[in-house]
Amino acid sequence: MPAAATAVAAEPSVRAPLPVLGRDVAVPLVTGGEVTYAALDQAASAPALQRVWDDVAAYAPYYGSVHRGAGYLSQLSTDLFENARRTVAEFLDCRDGDEVVFTRSTTDSLNLLAAALPDGCEVFVFETEHHAALLPWRRAGRVTFLDAPASPAQAVAALERALADRDPYGPALVCVTGASNVTGELWPVRELAAAAHAHGARIVLDAAQLAPHRAVSVRELDVDWVAFSGHKLYAPFGSGVLAGHADWLREAEPYLAGGGASRTVVRRADGGVDVRWHETAARHEAGSPNVIGAYAVASACKALTEAGFEALATREDALVRAVREGLADVPEVRFLSLFGDDAPRVGVLSFVVDGWNSSHFAAALSAEYGIGVRDGLFCAHPLVRRLLGGDTGGAGECGAPEAGALNAIRVSFGAGTPEEHVARFVRAVRELVRDGARWTYRTVDGRCVPDAPGRA
């Protein structure tokens, strides 16, 4: 462990309902001393739940190759891997016959589905999507990009018009997020699914930001597929899920060709090779799978289900209110929103601060207060540019007041966030706006970083 990141005892008063790794890590402040790190960038990656880590550690000695070994550890690992698949299916309330495919991430899942589109399929996607949901379809065929809506009802109406007007009226897929990774706002998934199906289209839900915060039911939402990432669901990096209808996946060429995806491979008389591919999820899981990653995702699914999404959402709503109300009388702070300030949302808020370069503000939160947030365009460039009122320019010099915001700052939290961390964030924002930074910063490779001690 680095000397700059040592463990300290956390006070009981700041404990969260679902303990996470790193909750007791102390980080140095440029102004002197240490403070418990406030991880408020969970929309990017959430810390792993302690329970998930403990489950993985308990399994690690029994690690073995799945589907291929006669030995005890291989059989145990195979059972664990397939049980993880069933756990995820239950977590998502999948239909009978739905497939659960383990992938590397939401990005990987949506690229897999893009590779499985039938010929002539047209994809409809709002410009508000994360790049993982916005970009994979460009290689697959025709894509219609829909403008950012001003309300949930406008989103449904715009989709209905676009689907009705498509020419030719062939197969179509709609891709939509469940919760914005920029504003946190909840999208009308059930209504969009109804519109898609009414016009002969299918729909895939990007649940990367929704699944960690709200229950996701494939049946109730009536979506055809759902994709999410383990690293946003309090599991370690490198695991993801695509779950839903099997037909398009079964009819497509394997996403990756290799062992595990193939049932039989035989030489032909002419010297070539004939292959029979699996018709189950294994068709798109070539290679030795990430057993530990799948197990970690399943463990997180169980932990969230047992904690109860209703209770978690109620607590998270209180944290969102604490941020918004705590900064309501700071006119320099402007929160970004598509559907309005009162729109339902998960624990994700983006904002700009008048007179501040967002990179500078985020750097000061980290260096002077031990608070980790994110600044930039959040892999959703068209949406953030629209919310900021136009194109953003290049990065400005650190510390230089900006006439127009170049990018934004995002604070995000979840089931493992202590109330104290949110209160510290509110105090820090108020102090920085009122008093300015206490340290000097410079631009290095386009980012603001604190000057070395002795240069302040």
Coordinates of C-alpha atoms in Angstrom, one line a residue:
M1 CA 0.0 0.0 0.0
P2 CA 1.5 3.4 -0.9
A3 CA 2.6 5.6 2.0
A4 CA 0.2 8.3 0.8
A5 CA -2.8 6.0 1.3
T6 CA -2.8 4.5 4.7
A7 CA -5.8 2.9 6.5
V8 CA -7.4 4.7 9.4
A9 CA -10.3 3.8 11.6
A10 CA -13.6 5.2 10.4
E11 CA -16.0 6.6 12.9
P12 CA -19.2 4.6 13.4
S13 CA -21.2 7.6 12.6
V14 CA -20.0 7.7 9.0
R15 CA -20.7 4.0 8.3
A16 CA -22.9 3.3 5.3
P17 CA -25.5 0.5 5.1
L18 CA -23.4 -1.6 2.7
P19 CA -19.7 -1.4 3.7
V20 CA -17.3 -1.0 0.8
L21 CA -13.5 -1.5 0.3
G22 CA -11.5 1.7 0.8
R23 CA -14.0 3.2 3.3
D24 CA -11.2 3.7 5.8
V25 CA -8.4 4.9 3.5
A26 CA -6.8 8.2 4.4
V27 CA -5.2 10.5 1.8
P28 CA -2.8 13.4 2.3
L29 CA -3.9 17.0 1.9
V30 CA -1.7 19.5 0.2
T31 CA -2.4 21.9 3.1
G32 CA -1.1 19.3 5.6
G33 CA -2.5 16.3 7.4
E34 CA -4.7 13.5 6.2
V35 CA -8.4 12.9 5.8
T36 CA -10.6 9.8 5.1
Y37 CA -11.1 9.7 1.3
A38 CA -14.5 10.6 0.1
A39 CA -15.2 8.5 -3.0
L40 CA -17.8 10.6 -4.8
D41 CA -17.1 9.4 -8.4
Q42 CA -19.2 6.2 -8.2
A43 CA -20.9 6.8 -11.5
A44 CA -17.5 6.0 -13.1
S45 CA -16.7 3.0 -10.8
A46 CA -18.1 2.1 -7.5
P47 CA -15.9 0.6 -4.8
A48 CA -16.4 -3.1 -4.4
L49 CA -18.6 -4.2 -1.5
Q50 CA -16.8 -5.7 1.4
R51 CA -19.1 -8.7 1.1
V52 CA -18.2 -9.1 -2.6
W53 CA -14.5 -9.0 -1.8
D54 CA -14.9 -11.5 1.1
D55 CA -16.8 -13.9 -1.2
V56 CA -14.2 -13.7 -3.9
A57 CA -11.4 -14.3 -1.3
A58 CA -13.2 -17.3 0.1
Y59 CA -13.5 -18.8 -3.4
A60 CA -10.0 -17.9 -4.7
P61 CA -8.2 -21.1 -3.3
Y62 CA -10.7 -23.2 -5.2
Y63 CA -10.2 -21.4 -8.5
G64 CA -10.3 -23.8 -11.5
S65 CA -11.0 -23.9 -15.2
V66 CA -14.7 -24.2 -16.0
H67 CA -16.5 -26.5 -18.5
R68 CA -13.3 -28.4 -19.4
G69 CA -12.0 -30.2 -16.4
A70 CA -12.9 -33.5 -14.6
G71 CA -11.1 -32.4 -11.4
Y72 CA -13.0 -31.3 -8.3
L73 CA -11.9 -27.7 -8.5
S74 CA -13.0 -27.5 -12.2
Q75 CA -16.4 -29.0 -11.4
L76 CA -16.8 -26.6 -8.4
S77 CA -15.9 -23.6 -10.5
T78 CA -18.3 -24.7 -13.3
D79 CA -21.1 -24.9 -10.8
L80 CA -20.2 -21.6 -9.3
F81 CA -20.1 -20.0 -12.8
E82 CA -23.4 -21.3 -13.9
N83 CA -25.0 -20.5 -10.5
A84 CA -23.8 -16.9 -11.0
R85 CA -25.6 -16.9 -14.3
R86 CA -28.8 -18.0 -12.6
T87 CA -28.4 -15.4 -9.8
V88 CA -28.0 -12.6 -12.4
A89 CA -31.2 -13.8 -14.2
E90 CA -33.1 -13.7 -10.9
F91 CA -31.7 -10.2 -10.1
L92 CA -32.9 -8.9 -13.5
D93 CA -36.2 -10.9 -13.3
C94 CA -35.5 -12.4 -16.7
R95 CA -38.1 -14.3 -18.7
D96 CA -38.1 -18.0 -19.3
G97 CA -35.8 -18.6 -22.3
D98 CA -33.7 -15.4 -21.8
E99 CA -30.0 -15.8 -22.0
V100 CA -27.4 -14.3 -19.6
V101 CA -24.1 -13.7 -21.3
F102 CA -21.1 -12.7 -19.3
T103 CA -19.0 -10.0 -20.9
R104 CA -16.3 -7.5 -19.9
S105 CA -18.5 -4.4 -19.4
T106 CA -21.6 -2.6 -20.6
T107 CA -19.5 -1.4 -23.6
D108 CA -18.6 -5.0 -24.4
S109 CA -22.2 -6.1 -24.0
L110 CA -23.6 -3.4 -26.4
N111 CA -20.9 -4.1 -29.0
L112 CA -21.8 -7.8 -28.8
L113 CA -25.4 -7.0 -29.5
A114 CA -24.4 -4.6 -32.3
A115 CA -22.5 -7.6 -33.9
A116 CA -25.7 -9.7 -33.6
L117 CA -28.1 -7.3 -35.4
P118 CA -30.0 -8.9 -38.3
D119 CA -29.4 -7.7 -41.8
G120 CA -31.2 -4.4 -42.5
C121 CA -31.7 -3.5 -38.9
E122 CA -31.9 0.2 -38.1
V123 CA -30.9 1.5 -34.7
F124 CA -32.5 4.5 -32.9
V125 CA -30.6 6.1 -30.1
F126 CA -30.8 9.5 -28.4
E127 CA -27.8 11.8 -28.5
T128 CA -27.9 11.9 -24.7
E129 CA -26.5 8.4 -24.4
H130 CA -23.1 7.4 -23.0
H131 CA -20.6 6.7 -25.8
A132 CA -20.9 3.0 -24.9
A133 CA -24.5 3.1 -26.1
L134 CA -24.1 5.8 -28.7
L135 CA -21.2 4.5 -30.8
P136 CA -21.3 0.6 -31.3
W137 CA -24.1 0.7 -33.9
R138 CA -22.2 2.9 -36.4
R139 CA -20.4 -0.2 -37.7
A140 CA -23.5 -2.3 -37.8
G141 CA -25.7 -0.5 -40.2
R142 CA -28.1 2.4 -40.3
V143 CA -28.3 4.6 -37.2
T144 CA -30.8 7.4 -36.5
F145 CA -29.6 9.8 -33.8
L146 CA -32.5 11.5 -32.0
D147 CA -32.2 15.0 -30.4
A148 CA -32.1 15.4 -26.7
P149 CA -35.7 15.6 -25.3
A150 CA -36.8 18.2 -22.8
S151 CA -39.1 15.8 -20.9
P152 CA -39.8 12.1 -20.7
A153 CA -43.0 12.6 -22.7
Q154 CA -41.1 14.3 -25.4
A155 CA -38.7 11.4 -25.5
V156 CA -41.5 8.9 -26.1
A157 CA -43.2 11.1 -28.7
A158 CA -39.9 11.6 -30.6
L159 CA -39.2 7.9 -30.7
E160 CA -42.7 7.0 -31.9
R161 CA -42.4 9.5 -34.8
A162 CA -39.0 8.2 -35.8
L163 CA -40.1 4.6 -35.7
A164 CA -43.3 5.2 -37.6
D165 CA -41.4 7.2 -40.3
R166 CA -38.6 4.7 -40.9
D167 CA -38.2 3.6 -44.5
P168 CA -37.9 0.7 -45.2
Y169 CA -40.1 -0.5 -42.3
G170 CA -37.8 -3.3 -41.4
P171 CA -36.2 -4.6 -38.2
A172 CA -35.2 -2.0 -35.7
L173 CA -33.6 -1.6 -32.4
V174 CA -33.9 1.1 -29.8
C175 CA -31.0 1.7 -27.3
V176 CA -31.8 3.8 -24.2
T177 CA -30.3 4.4 -20.8
G178 CA -32.2 3.8 -17.6
A179 CA -30.5 6.7 -15.8
S180 CA -28.3 9.3 -17.2
N181 CA -24.6 9.1 -16.3
V182 CA -24.5 12.9 -16.5
T183 CA -27.6 14.2 -14.8
G184 CA -28.8 11.0 -13.0
E185 CA -32.3 11.5 -14.3
L186 CA -34.5 8.4 -14.8
W187 CA -35.7 7.7 -18.3
P188 CA -39.2 6.4 -19.1
V189 CA -38.0 3.0 -20.0
R190 CA -41.3 1.2 -19.8
E191 CA -43.0 3.8 -22.0
L192 CA -40.2 3.7 -24.6
A193 CA -40.3 -0.1 -24.7
A194 CA -44.1 0.1 -25.3
A195 CA -43.5 2.6 -28.2
A196 CA -40.8 0.4 -29.7
H197 CA -42.9 -2.8 -29.6
A198 CA -45.9 -1.0 -31.0
H199 CA -43.8 -0.1 -34.1
G200 CA -42.2 -3.6 -34.5
A201 CA -38.9 -2.6 -32.9
R202 CA -36.9 -4.1 -30.1
I203 CA -35.2 -2.3 -27.3
V204 CA -32.0 -2.7 -25.3
L205 CA -31.6 -1.0 -21.9
D206 CA -28.3 0.4 -20.8
A207 CA -28.6 -0.2 -17.1
A208 CA -25.1 0.7 -16.1
Q209 CA -26.3 3.6 -14.0
L210 CA -29.7 2.2 -13.1
A211 CA -28.9 -1.3 -11.8
P212 CA -26.7 -0.1 -8.9
H213 CA -29.5 2.2 -7.6
R214 CA -32.9 0.7 -8.6
A215 CA -34.4 -2.7 -9.1
V216 CA -34.4 -3.7 -12.8
S217 CA -37.1 -6.1 -14.0
V218 CA -36.8 -7.2 -17.6
R219 CA -40.4 -8.4 -17.3
E220 CA -41.9 -5.2 -15.9
L221 CA -40.0 -2.9 -18.1
D222 CA -40.7 -5.2 -21.0
V223 CA -37.2 -4.6 -22.6
D224 CA -35.7 -7.1 -24.9
W225 CA -32.2 -6.9 -23.5
V226 CA -30.4 -5.3 -20.6
A227 CA -26.7 -4.5 -20.2
F228 CA -24.7 -3.5 -17.2
S229 CA -21.2 -3.5 -15.7
G230 CA -19.8 -5.1 -12.6
H231 CA -17.6 -2.2 -11.8
K232 CA -20.5 0.1 -11.3
L233 CA -22.4 -2.5 -9.3
Y234 CA -19.9 -2.7 -6.5
A235 CA -18.0 -5.6 -8.0
P236 CA -14.4 -5.4 -9.3
F237 CA -13.4 -4.4 -12.8
G238 CA -13.6 -6.7 -15.9
S239 CA -17.1 -8.2 -15.7
G240 CA -20.4 -7.3 -17.4
V241 CA -23.7 -8.8 -18.5
L242 CA -25.9 -8.8 -21.5
A243 CA -29.2 -10.5 -20.8
G244 CA -32.4 -11.0 -22.8
H245 CA -33.9 -12.7 -25.9
A246 CA -31.8 -15.6 -27.3
D247 CA -32.8 -15.5 -30.9
W248 CA -30.7 -12.7 -32.3
L249 CA -27.7 -13.9 -30.3
R250 CA -28.2 -17.5 -31.4
E251 CA -28.5 -16.6 -35.1
A252 CA -25.4 -14.4 -35.1
E253 CA -21.8 -15.4 -35.7
P254 CA -20.0 -15.7 -32.4
Y255 CA -18.8 -12.4 -31.0
L256 CA -15.4 -14.0 -30.6
A257 CA -14.3 -17.2 -32.3
G258 CA -12.4 -19.8 -30.2
G259 CA -12.7 -22.5 -27.6
G260 CA -15.8 -22.5 -25.5
A261 CA -17.9 -21.0 -28.3
S262 CA -17.4 -24.1 -30.5
R263 CA -19.1 -27.5 -30.1
T264 CA -17.3 -29.4 -32.8
V265 CA -14.5 -28.5 -35.3
V266 CA -13.7 -31.0 -38.1
R267 CA -11.5 -30.9 -41.1
R268 CA -13.1 -31.1 -44.6
A269 CA -11.9 -33.2 -47.5
D270 CA -10.8 -30.0 -49.2
G271 CA -8.6 -29.1 -46.3
G272 CA -10.9 -26.5 -44.7
V273 CA -12.6 -26.5 -41.4
D274 CA -16.3 -26.9 -40.5
V275 CA -17.5 -25.5 -37.1
R276 CA -20.6 -26.1 -35.1
W277 CA -21.1 -23.3 -32.6
H278 CA -23.0 -23.5 -29.3
E279 CA -26.5 -22.2 -29.3
T280 CA -26.5 -21.0 -25.7
A281 CA -24.7 -18.1 -24.0
A282 CA -21.4 -20.0 -24.5
R283 CA -21.7 -19.0 -28.2
H284 CA -20.5 -15.5 -27.2
E285 CA -18.2 -16.5 -24.3
A286 CA -15.2 -17.8 -26.2
G287 CA -12.1 -18.4 -24.2
S288 CA -11.7 -19.2 -20.5
P289 CA -14.3 -17.1 -18.9
N290 CA -13.8 -14.6 -16.0
V291 CA -15.2 -16.9 -13.3
I292 CA -14.2 -14.7 -10.5
G293 CA -15.7 -11.7 -12.2
A294 CA -19.0 -13.5 -12.8
Y295 CA -19.0 -14.7 -9.1
A296 CA -18.4 -11.1 -7.9
V297 CA -21.3 -9.8 -10.0
A298 CA -23.6 -12.4 -8.6
S299 CA -22.4 -11.6 -5.0
A300 CA -23.2 -7.9 -5.6
C301 CA -26.6 -8.8 -7.0
K302 CA -27.4 -10.8 -3.8
A303 CA -26.1 -8.1 -1.5
L304 CA -28.2 -5.4 -3.2
T305 CA -31.3 -7.5 -3.3
E306 CA -31.0 -8.4 0.4
A307 CA -30.4 -4.8 1.4
G308 CA -33.6 -3.8 -0.5
F309 CA -33.7 -1.3 -3.3
E310 CA -36.5 0.7 -1.7
A311 CA -34.5 1.4 1.4
L312 CA -31.4 2.1 -0.6
A313 CA -33.2 4.5 -2.9
T314 CA -34.9 6.3 0.0
R315 CA -31.5 6.9 1.6
E316 CA -29.9 8.0 -1.8
D317 CA -32.8 10.4 -2.4
A318 CA -31.9 12.0 1.0
L319 CA -28.3 12.4 -0.1
V320 CA -29.3 14.1 -3.4
R321 CA -31.5 16.5 -1.5
A322 CA -28.7 17.2 0.9
V323 CA -26.5 18.3 -2.0
R324 CA -29.1 20.3 -3.8
E325 CA -30.4 22.0 -0.7
G326 CA -27.0 22.6 0.8
L327 CA -25.9 24.5 -2.4
A328 CA -29.3 26.1 -3.2
D329 CA -28.2 29.5 -1.9
V330 CA -24.9 29.5 -3.8
P331 CA -25.8 31.2 -7.1
E332 CA -22.4 30.4 -8.7
V333 CA -23.3 26.7 -8.7
R334 CA -25.6 25.6 -11.6
F335 CA -26.8 22.0 -11.8
L336 CA -27.3 20.4 -15.2
S337 CA -30.6 18.8 -16.1
L338 CA -32.6 17.7 -19.1
F339 CA -36.0 17.1 -17.5
G340 CA -35.9 19.8 -14.8
D341 CA -34.6 20.1 -11.3
D342 CA -37.4 18.0 -9.8
A343 CA -37.1 15.1 -12.1
P344 CA -36.5 11.7 -10.4
R345 CA -32.9 10.7 -10.4
V346 CA -30.3 8.4 -9.0
G347 CA -27.3 9.6 -7.0
V348 CA -25.6 11.4 -9.9
L349 CA -25.4 15.2 -10.2
S350 CA -23.4 17.4 -12.6
F351 CA -22.8 21.1 -12.2
V352 CA -20.7 24.0 -13.2
V353 CA -19.3 26.8 -11.0
D354 CA -19.2 30.3 -12.5
G355 CA -15.7 31.7 -12.7
W356 CA -14.0 28.3 -12.3
N357 CA -12.3 26.0 -14.7
S358 CA -14.0 22.7 -13.8
S359 CA -10.7 20.8 -13.8
H360 CA -9.3 23.3 -11.3
F361 CA -12.4 23.0 -9.0
A362 CA -12.2 19.2 -9.1
A363 CA -8.4 19.3 -8.4
A364 CA -9.0 21.6 -5.4
L365 CA -11.7 19.3 -4.0
S366 CA -9.2 16.4 -4.1
A367 CA -6.0 18.1 -3.0
E368 CA -7.5 20.3 -0.3
Y369 CA -10.4 18.3 1.0
G370 CA -9.7 14.6 0.0
I371 CA -12.9 14.4 -2.1
G372 CA -12.8 12.5 -5.4
V373 CA -15.2 13.7 -8.1
R374 CA -15.0 13.8 -11.9
D375 CA -14.7 16.6 -14.3
G376 CA -15.0 16.6 -18.1
L377 CA -17.6 15.5 -20.6
F378 CA -18.2 12.1 -19.0
C379 CA -18.1 10.0 -22.2
A380 CA -21.3 11.7 -23.2
H381 CA -20.0 14.6 -25.2
P382 CA -23.1 15.6 -27.2
L383 CA -25.3 15.7 -24.1
V384 CA -22.9 17.7 -22.0
R385 CA -22.3 20.1 -24.8
R386 CA -26.0 20.6 -25.2
L387 CA -26.5 21.1 -21.4
L388 CA -23.6 23.7 -21.4
G389 CA -25.2 25.6 -24.2
G390 CA -23.1 24.8 -27.2
D391 CA -19.7 23.4 -28.2
T392 CA -17.0 23.4 -25.5
G393 CA -13.6 24.7 -26.4
G394 CA -10.2 23.3 -25.6
A395 CA -9.0 23.0 -22.0
G396 CA -8.3 26.4 -20.5
E397 CA -5.3 27.2 -18.3
C398 CA -5.7 26.0 -14.7
G399 CA -7.0 28.7 -12.4
A400 CA -8.1 31.0 -15.2
P401 CA -11.8 32.2 -14.9
E402 CA -13.9 31.0 -17.8
A403 CA -16.4 33.1 -19.6
G404 CA -18.2 29.9 -20.6
A405 CA -17.9 26.5 -19.0
L406 CA -15.5 24.2 -20.8
N407 CA -16.7 21.1 -19.1
A408 CA -18.6 20.1 -15.9
I409 CA -18.1 18.5 -12.5
R410 CA -19.9 15.4 -11.5
V411 CA -20.5 14.1 -8.0
S412 CA -22.0 10.7 -7.6
F413 CA -22.6 8.3 -4.7
G414 CA -24.4 5.1 -3.8
A415 CA -25.1 2.4 -1.2
G416 CA -21.7 2.7 0.4
T417 CA -21.5 6.5 0.7
P418 CA -21.4 7.8 4.3
E419 CA -23.5 10.9 5.0
E420 CA -20.4 12.6 6.3
H421 CA -18.7 12.5 2.9
V422 CA -21.7 14.2 1.3
A423 CA -21.7 16.9 4.0
R424 CA -18.0 17.4 3.6
F425 CA -18.5 17.9 -0.2
V426 CA -21.2 20.5 0.4
R427 CA -19.0 22.4 2.9
A428 CA -16.0 22.2 0.5
V429 CA -18.0 23.6 -2.5
R430 CA -19.3 26.5 -0.4
E431 CA -15.8 27.3 0.9
L432 CA -14.1 27.1 -2.5
V433 CA -16.8 29.4 -4.0
R434 CA -16.6 31.9 -1.1
D435 CA -12.8 31.9 -0.4
G436 CA -11.2 30.4 -3.5
A437 CA -8.5 27.7 -3.5
R438 CA -5.9 27.8 -0.7
W439 CA -3.2 26.3 -2.9
T440 CA -1.8 27.1 -6.3
Y441 CA -2.3 24.8 -9.3
R442 CA -0.8 24.4 -12.7
T443 CA -1.7 22.7 -16.0
V444 CA 0.0 19.5 -16.8
D445 CA -1.0 17.5 -19.8
G446 CA -4.3 19.4 -20.0
R447 CA -5.2 18.8 -16.3
C448 CA -5.0 20.9 -13.2
V449 CA -2.6 19.6 -10.6
P450 CA -1.5 21.1 -7.3
D451 CA 2.0 22.8 -7.2
A452 CA 4.6 20.9 -5.4
P453 CA 5.1 21.8 -1.7
G454 CA 7.2 24.9 -1.5
R455 CA 5.7 26.4 -4.7
A456 CA 2.4 27.4 -3.1

